[in-house]
Amino acid sequence: MAGQHDIRTPHMTRGDGDRLPPAVVRAVSCPVCGESLTQSPTALRCPAGHSFDIARQGYVNFLGARPRTPLADSTEMATARSEFLAAGHYAALADNLAALVARLVPGGGLVVDAGAGTGYYLAVVLDHLTEAVGLALDSSTAGLRRAARAHSRAAAIGWDVWQPWPLRTGSAAAILNVFAPRNPDEFHRVLAPEGALAVVTPTRAHLAELRAWVDLLGIQEDKLDQVDTALAGRFRLVDRAPLSVELALDADDVRRLVQMGPNAHHLDRGDRRARLAALHGSVEVTASFVLSAYRPVH
């Protein structure tokens, strides 16, 4: 139920020192030269000698010294996201997304979550696709630490999804894009011909009650049209469904909800932070999404 803790069976998670799933290693390529990679206990290496350490938490950062994207999740944002999602408030979205992907990609293969955050949605999808493996791509180190442990069949790699991906052409059975940047060229290149792209976008009604109270960032009225236009020529729409959930949130969860997304970068504008701090009691909030599925056009 919305607003209660998620009581689903916990995901099998990767622990410190666990190796990356071999299917993920086969799919990724060296971000420097494009060669294949092999896994040692502590690193991924290519034949040319480029090496990428596997962090203690289990993720691999391909970004190296490259500058992070300016909107990458901070530690505070990742913590807020992890706590809010763990409470089950968006469980209905995760379950509907997983069911959609399972219908379109019923077998195994690689599921790539582009802009994965903490890996929450990827983990739920992998629970539904028991033969699949997952790869979380994100530029936030704080998010990667959590995504690397989100599921026993998932790995996490630090990368800027706006750039060409360090993945082999046609290597993904499915790509997830949940409130994250979209790279249509790489979606199309990396996705297998029979694969599926699942995109989640907010509607104008999403968190409307909070936007009126805290003056949150607005949502474009033509959001879906923008997505379809960006994907036109490379993808065809095969499924689209709205999802609306009424949430009863306490003040702390409201603060987590605001602090886990792009609004966190704008809290010092006006009196937004003061308004958040003044919240007390329970707040009724509408979470409103559209789930869209696409097949690649070849």
Short mmCIF file of C-alpha atoms in Angstrom, two decimals:
data_model
loop_
_atom_site.label_atom_id
_atom_site.label_comp_id
_atom_site.label_asym_id
_atom_site.label_seq_id
_atom_site.Cartn_x
_atom_site.Cartn_y
_atom_site.Cartn_z
CA MET A 1 0.00 0.00 0.00
CA ALA A 2 1.22 3.48 -0.79
CA GLY A 3 2.97 5.10 2.11
CA GLN A 4 3.84 1.82 3.85
CA HIS A 5 7.13 0.01 3.87
CA ASP A 6 7.78 -2.28 0.92
CA ILE A 7 7.14 -5.81 2.22
CA ARG A 8 8.15 -7.64 -0.99
CA THR A 9 10.80 -10.37 -0.63
CA PRO A 10 14.21 -8.67 -0.34
CA HIS A 11 16.42 -8.84 -3.44
CA MET A 12 19.51 -11.03 -3.41
CA THR A 13 22.28 -8.47 -3.17
CA ARG A 14 25.95 -8.42 -4.11
CA GLY A 15 28.39 -8.07 -1.24
CA ASP A 16 31.87 -6.63 -0.90
CA GLY A 17 34.35 -8.50 -3.06
CA ASP A 18 31.74 -10.24 -5.23
CA ARG A 19 32.73 -10.51 -8.88
CA LEU A 20 30.74 -8.74 -11.57
CA PRO A 21 28.36 -11.04 -13.48
CA PRO A 22 30.32 -12.54 -16.42
CA ALA A 23 27.56 -11.58 -18.89
CA VAL A 24 28.04 -7.93 -17.90
CA VAL A 25 31.81 -8.15 -18.38
CA ARG A 26 31.30 -9.64 -21.85
CA ALA A 27 28.97 -6.78 -22.80
CA VAL A 28 31.12 -3.87 -21.68
CA SER A 29 34.10 -2.53 -23.60
CA CYS A 30 37.11 -0.46 -22.65
CA PRO A 31 36.06 3.21 -22.55
CA VAL A 32 39.52 4.22 -23.79
CA CYS A 33 40.13 1.95 -26.79
CA GLY A 34 36.92 -0.07 -27.18
CA GLU A 35 38.59 -3.45 -26.67
CA SER A 36 37.03 -6.28 -24.66
CA LEU A 37 37.63 -6.49 -20.92
CA THR A 38 38.56 -9.31 -18.58
CA GLN A 39 37.96 -9.40 -14.85
CA SER A 40 40.51 -9.97 -12.14
CA PRO A 41 39.60 -9.96 -8.44
CA THR A 42 40.27 -6.22 -8.23
CA ALA A 43 39.93 -4.71 -11.71
CA LEU A 44 38.69 -4.86 -15.29
CA ARG A 45 41.50 -4.83 -17.87
CA CYS A 46 41.76 -4.74 -21.66
CA PRO A 47 44.55 -6.21 -23.86
CA ALA A 48 46.01 -2.72 -24.38
CA GLY A 49 46.69 -2.45 -20.65
CA HIS A 50 43.95 -0.04 -19.63
CA SER A 51 42.77 -0.97 -16.13
CA PHE A 52 39.74 0.04 -14.07
CA ASP A 53 39.58 -0.77 -10.39
CA ILE A 54 36.59 -2.52 -8.87
CA ALA A 55 35.69 -0.42 -5.84
CA ARG A 56 35.24 -2.09 -2.48
CA GLN A 57 31.48 -1.53 -2.80
CA GLY A 58 31.50 -3.44 -6.12
CA TYR A 59 31.15 -0.76 -8.80
CA VAL A 60 33.61 0.20 -11.54
CA ASN A 61 34.13 3.87 -12.39
CA PHE A 62 34.88 4.33 -16.10
CA LEU A 63 34.79 8.11 -15.80
CA GLY A 64 38.26 8.32 -14.30
CA ALA A 65 39.38 11.93 -14.16
CA ARG A 66 36.59 13.10 -16.45
CA PRO A 67 34.39 15.79 -14.86
CA ARG A 68 31.08 14.52 -13.46
CA THR A 69 27.84 15.79 -14.88
CA PRO A 70 26.73 18.85 -12.89
CA LEU A 71 23.40 17.25 -11.94
CA ALA A 72 24.81 13.96 -10.67
CA ASP A 73 23.28 12.89 -7.37
CA SER A 74 25.13 14.05 -4.27
CA THR A 75 25.52 11.80 -1.23
CA GLU A 76 22.56 13.55 0.39
CA MET A 77 20.40 13.05 -2.71
CA ALA A 78 21.30 9.36 -3.00
CA THR A 79 20.54 8.82 0.68
CA ALA A 80 17.17 10.54 0.37
CA ARG A 81 16.35 8.50 -2.75
CA SER A 82 17.35 5.23 -1.11
CA GLU A 83 15.28 5.90 2.02
CA PHE A 84 12.22 7.11 0.13
CA LEU A 85 12.17 4.18 -2.30
CA ALA A 86 12.87 1.65 0.46
CA ALA A 87 9.67 2.81 2.16
CA GLY A 88 7.72 1.46 -0.84
CA HIS A 89 6.12 4.71 -1.99
CA TYR A 90 6.98 4.00 -5.64
CA ALA A 91 6.60 0.22 -5.43
CA ALA A 92 3.58 0.31 -7.75
CA LEU A 93 5.66 2.09 -10.38
CA ALA A 94 8.51 -0.41 -10.04
CA ASP A 95 6.14 -3.39 -10.28
CA ASN A 96 4.33 -1.99 -13.32
CA LEU A 97 7.63 -1.23 -15.02
CA ALA A 98 8.92 -4.73 -14.32
CA ALA A 99 5.73 -6.33 -15.63
CA LEU A 100 5.95 -4.25 -18.81
CA VAL A 101 9.55 -5.26 -19.47
CA ALA A 102 8.81 -8.91 -18.68
CA ARG A 103 6.02 -8.92 -21.30
CA LEU A 104 8.26 -7.48 -23.98
CA VAL A 105 11.50 -9.30 -23.11
CA PRO A 106 10.42 -12.59 -21.52
CA GLY A 107 13.82 -14.29 -21.75
CA GLY A 108 17.19 -13.52 -20.30
CA GLY A 109 19.82 -11.14 -21.54
CA LEU A 110 21.22 -7.84 -20.32
CA VAL A 111 19.01 -5.12 -18.84
CA VAL A 112 20.69 -1.70 -18.83
CA ASP A 113 19.34 1.02 -16.56
CA ALA A 114 20.46 4.37 -17.99
CA GLY A 115 20.68 6.90 -15.18
CA ALA A 116 20.00 4.16 -12.63
CA GLY A 117 20.42 6.14 -9.42
CA THR A 118 20.48 3.63 -6.57
CA GLY A 119 19.44 0.70 -8.79
CA TYR A 120 16.00 0.31 -7.20
CA TYR A 121 14.01 -0.11 -10.41
CA LEU A 122 16.64 -2.35 -12.00
CA ALA A 123 16.50 -4.69 -9.01
CA VAL A 124 12.72 -5.07 -9.23
CA VAL A 125 12.94 -5.76 -12.98
CA LEU A 126 15.56 -8.45 -12.36
CA ASP A 127 13.28 -10.04 -9.77
CA HIS A 128 10.73 -10.48 -12.59
CA LEU A 129 13.30 -11.56 -15.22
CA THR A 130 14.96 -14.41 -13.37
CA GLU A 131 17.36 -15.30 -16.21
CA ALA A 132 18.49 -11.73 -16.90
CA VAL A 133 21.48 -9.76 -15.63
CA GLY A 134 21.54 -6.02 -15.04
CA LEU A 135 23.87 -3.09 -15.52
CA ALA A 136 23.33 0.25 -13.78
CA LEU A 137 24.89 3.23 -15.57
CA ASP A 138 25.17 6.46 -13.59
CA SER A 139 27.63 9.29 -13.03
CA SER A 140 26.98 9.60 -9.29
CA THR A 141 29.49 7.79 -7.10
CA ALA A 142 27.02 7.91 -4.22
CA GLY A 143 24.39 6.24 -6.38
CA LEU A 144 26.83 3.65 -7.76
CA ARG A 145 27.75 2.49 -4.26
CA ARG A 146 24.13 1.52 -3.71
CA ALA A 147 23.37 0.30 -7.23
CA ALA A 148 26.32 -2.12 -7.11
CA ARG A 149 24.62 -3.90 -4.20
CA ALA A 150 21.04 -3.60 -5.42
CA HIS A 151 20.85 -7.14 -6.82
CA SER A 152 23.03 -10.25 -7.00
CA ARG A 153 22.70 -10.29 -10.81
CA ALA A 154 23.53 -6.63 -11.35
CA ALA A 155 26.67 -4.55 -11.73
CA ALA A 156 27.18 -0.79 -11.64
CA ILE A 157 29.47 1.30 -13.82
CA GLY A 158 30.22 4.99 -13.57
CA TRP A 159 29.53 6.70 -16.88
CA ASP A 160 27.93 9.81 -18.38
CA VAL A 161 24.91 8.53 -20.31
CA TRP A 162 25.11 11.55 -22.64
CA GLN A 163 28.39 10.18 -24.02
CA PRO A 164 28.86 7.09 -26.26
CA TRP A 165 28.40 4.11 -23.98
CA PRO A 166 31.16 1.58 -23.20
CA LEU A 167 28.89 -1.25 -24.33
CA ARG A 168 28.92 -3.49 -27.37
CA THR A 169 26.45 -2.86 -30.18
CA GLY A 170 23.28 -4.94 -29.75
CA SER A 171 24.33 -6.20 -26.32
CA ALA A 172 21.19 -5.20 -24.37
CA ALA A 173 17.87 -7.04 -24.33
CA ALA A 174 16.19 -4.11 -22.57
CA ILE A 175 17.00 -0.54 -21.58
CA LEU A 176 15.32 1.26 -18.68
CA ASN A 177 15.05 5.04 -18.59
CA VAL A 178 13.29 6.23 -15.44
CA PHE A 179 13.26 10.02 -14.88
CA ALA A 180 16.72 10.13 -16.46
CA PRO A 181 18.52 11.72 -19.42
CA ARG A 182 17.88 10.09 -22.78
CA ASN A 183 20.51 9.27 -25.40
CA PRO A 184 18.48 8.02 -28.39
CA ASP A 185 21.54 7.23 -30.53
CA GLU A 186 23.07 5.00 -27.87
CA PHE A 187 19.72 3.47 -26.95
CA HIS A 188 19.38 2.35 -30.57
CA ARG A 189 22.98 1.18 -31.00
CA VAL A 190 23.18 -0.84 -27.78
CA LEU A 191 19.70 -2.38 -27.91
CA ALA A 192 19.31 -5.72 -29.67
CA PRO A 193 16.99 -5.69 -32.72
CA GLU A 194 14.30 -7.59 -30.80
CA GLY A 195 14.87 -5.64 -27.59
CA ALA A 196 12.72 -3.07 -25.79
CA LEU A 197 13.19 0.41 -24.39
CA ALA A 198 11.04 1.30 -21.35
CA VAL A 199 10.71 4.99 -20.49
CA VAL A 200 9.01 6.48 -17.42
CA THR A 201 8.03 10.16 -17.50
CA PRO A 202 6.09 12.26 -14.99
CA THR A 203 2.81 13.91 -15.98
CA ARG A 204 1.74 17.47 -15.20
CA ALA A 205 -0.22 16.07 -12.25
CA HIS A 206 2.88 14.54 -10.66
CA LEU A 207 3.39 16.03 -7.17
CA ALA A 208 1.10 18.91 -8.09
CA GLU A 209 0.16 19.42 -4.44
CA LEU A 210 3.81 19.84 -3.47
CA ARG A 211 4.61 22.09 -6.41
CA ALA A 212 1.88 24.45 -5.23
CA TRP A 213 3.19 24.47 -1.65
CA VAL A 214 6.98 24.35 -2.03
CA ASP A 215 7.27 25.93 -5.51
CA LEU A 216 9.00 22.93 -7.07
CA LEU A 217 10.28 22.76 -10.63
CA GLY A 218 7.54 22.54 -13.23
CA ILE A 219 6.92 19.71 -15.70
CA GLN A 220 6.55 20.53 -19.38
CA GLU A 221 3.06 20.04 -20.72
CA ASP A 222 4.39 18.40 -23.91
CA LYS A 223 6.80 16.04 -22.12
CA LEU A 224 5.57 12.91 -23.91
CA ASP A 225 5.66 14.63 -27.30
CA GLN A 226 9.26 15.59 -26.63
CA VAL A 227 10.16 11.99 -25.81
CA ASP A 228 8.42 10.63 -28.91
CA THR A 229 10.04 13.25 -31.12
CA ALA A 230 13.50 12.51 -29.74
CA LEU A 231 13.04 8.78 -30.42
CA ALA A 232 11.33 9.17 -33.83
CA GLY A 233 13.04 7.35 -36.67
CA ARG A 234 14.92 5.03 -34.33
CA PHE A 235 12.04 3.59 -32.28
CA ARG A 236 8.34 2.83 -32.62
CA LEU A 237 5.93 3.06 -29.71
CA VAL A 238 4.39 -0.31 -28.82
CA ASP A 239 2.84 0.31 -25.40
CA ARG A 240 1.83 3.28 -23.27
CA ALA A 241 -0.04 3.34 -19.98
CA PRO A 242 -0.69 5.95 -17.29
CA LEU A 243 -0.19 5.19 -13.62
CA SER A 244 -1.42 7.33 -10.74
CA VAL A 245 -0.84 6.59 -7.06
CA GLU A 246 -2.19 8.53 -4.08
CA LEU A 247 0.45 8.80 -1.37
CA ALA A 248 0.10 9.75 2.27
CA LEU A 249 3.53 11.07 3.22
CA ASP A 250 4.82 12.31 6.54
CA ALA A 251 6.97 15.42 6.64
CA ASP A 252 10.26 13.52 6.54
CA ASP A 253 9.21 11.55 3.46
CA VAL A 254 8.15 14.77 1.74
CA ARG A 255 11.60 16.19 2.40
CA ARG A 256 13.21 13.01 1.08
CA LEU A 257 11.03 13.14 -2.04
CA VAL A 258 12.05 16.72 -2.78
CA GLN A 259 15.71 16.16 -1.94
CA MET A 260 16.16 13.03 -4.07
CA GLY A 261 15.61 14.67 -7.46
CA PRO A 262 16.48 17.77 -9.52
CA ASN A 263 14.70 20.03 -7.03
CA ALA A 264 17.57 19.38 -4.61
CA HIS A 265 19.77 21.61 -6.78
CA HIS A 266 17.36 24.54 -6.40
CA LEU A 267 16.33 24.50 -2.74
CA ASP A 268 18.14 27.72 -1.96
CA ARG A 269 16.00 29.71 -4.36
CA GLY A 270 13.36 31.81 -2.63
CA ASP A 271 11.94 30.28 0.53
CA ARG A 272 11.78 26.66 -0.66
CA ARG A 273 14.02 25.29 2.06
CA ALA A 274 12.08 27.18 4.76
CA ARG A 275 8.77 25.86 3.41
CA LEU A 276 10.07 22.30 3.52
CA ALA A 277 11.34 22.73 7.06
CA ALA A 278 7.95 24.06 8.16
CA LEU A 279 6.06 20.94 7.02
CA HIS A 280 4.40 18.89 9.77
CA GLY A 281 1.98 16.00 9.89
CA SER A 282 0.80 14.00 6.88
CA VAL A 283 0.47 15.29 3.32
CA GLU A 284 -1.66 13.78 0.55
CA VAL A 285 0.33 13.73 -2.69
CA THR A 286 -0.43 12.42 -6.18
CA ALA A 287 2.31 10.50 -7.96
CA SER A 288 1.47 10.44 -11.67
CA PHE A 289 3.50 8.75 -14.39
CA VAL A 290 3.35 7.45 -17.95
CA LEU A 291 5.08 4.20 -18.83
CA SER A 292 6.05 3.95 -22.51
CA ALA A 293 7.63 1.01 -24.33
CA TYR A 294 9.40 1.15 -27.68
CA ARG A 295 10.94 -1.29 -30.14
CA PRO A 296 13.97 -0.31 -32.23
CA VAL A 297 13.43 0.39 -35.93
CA HIS A 298 15.98 -1.15 -38.31
#
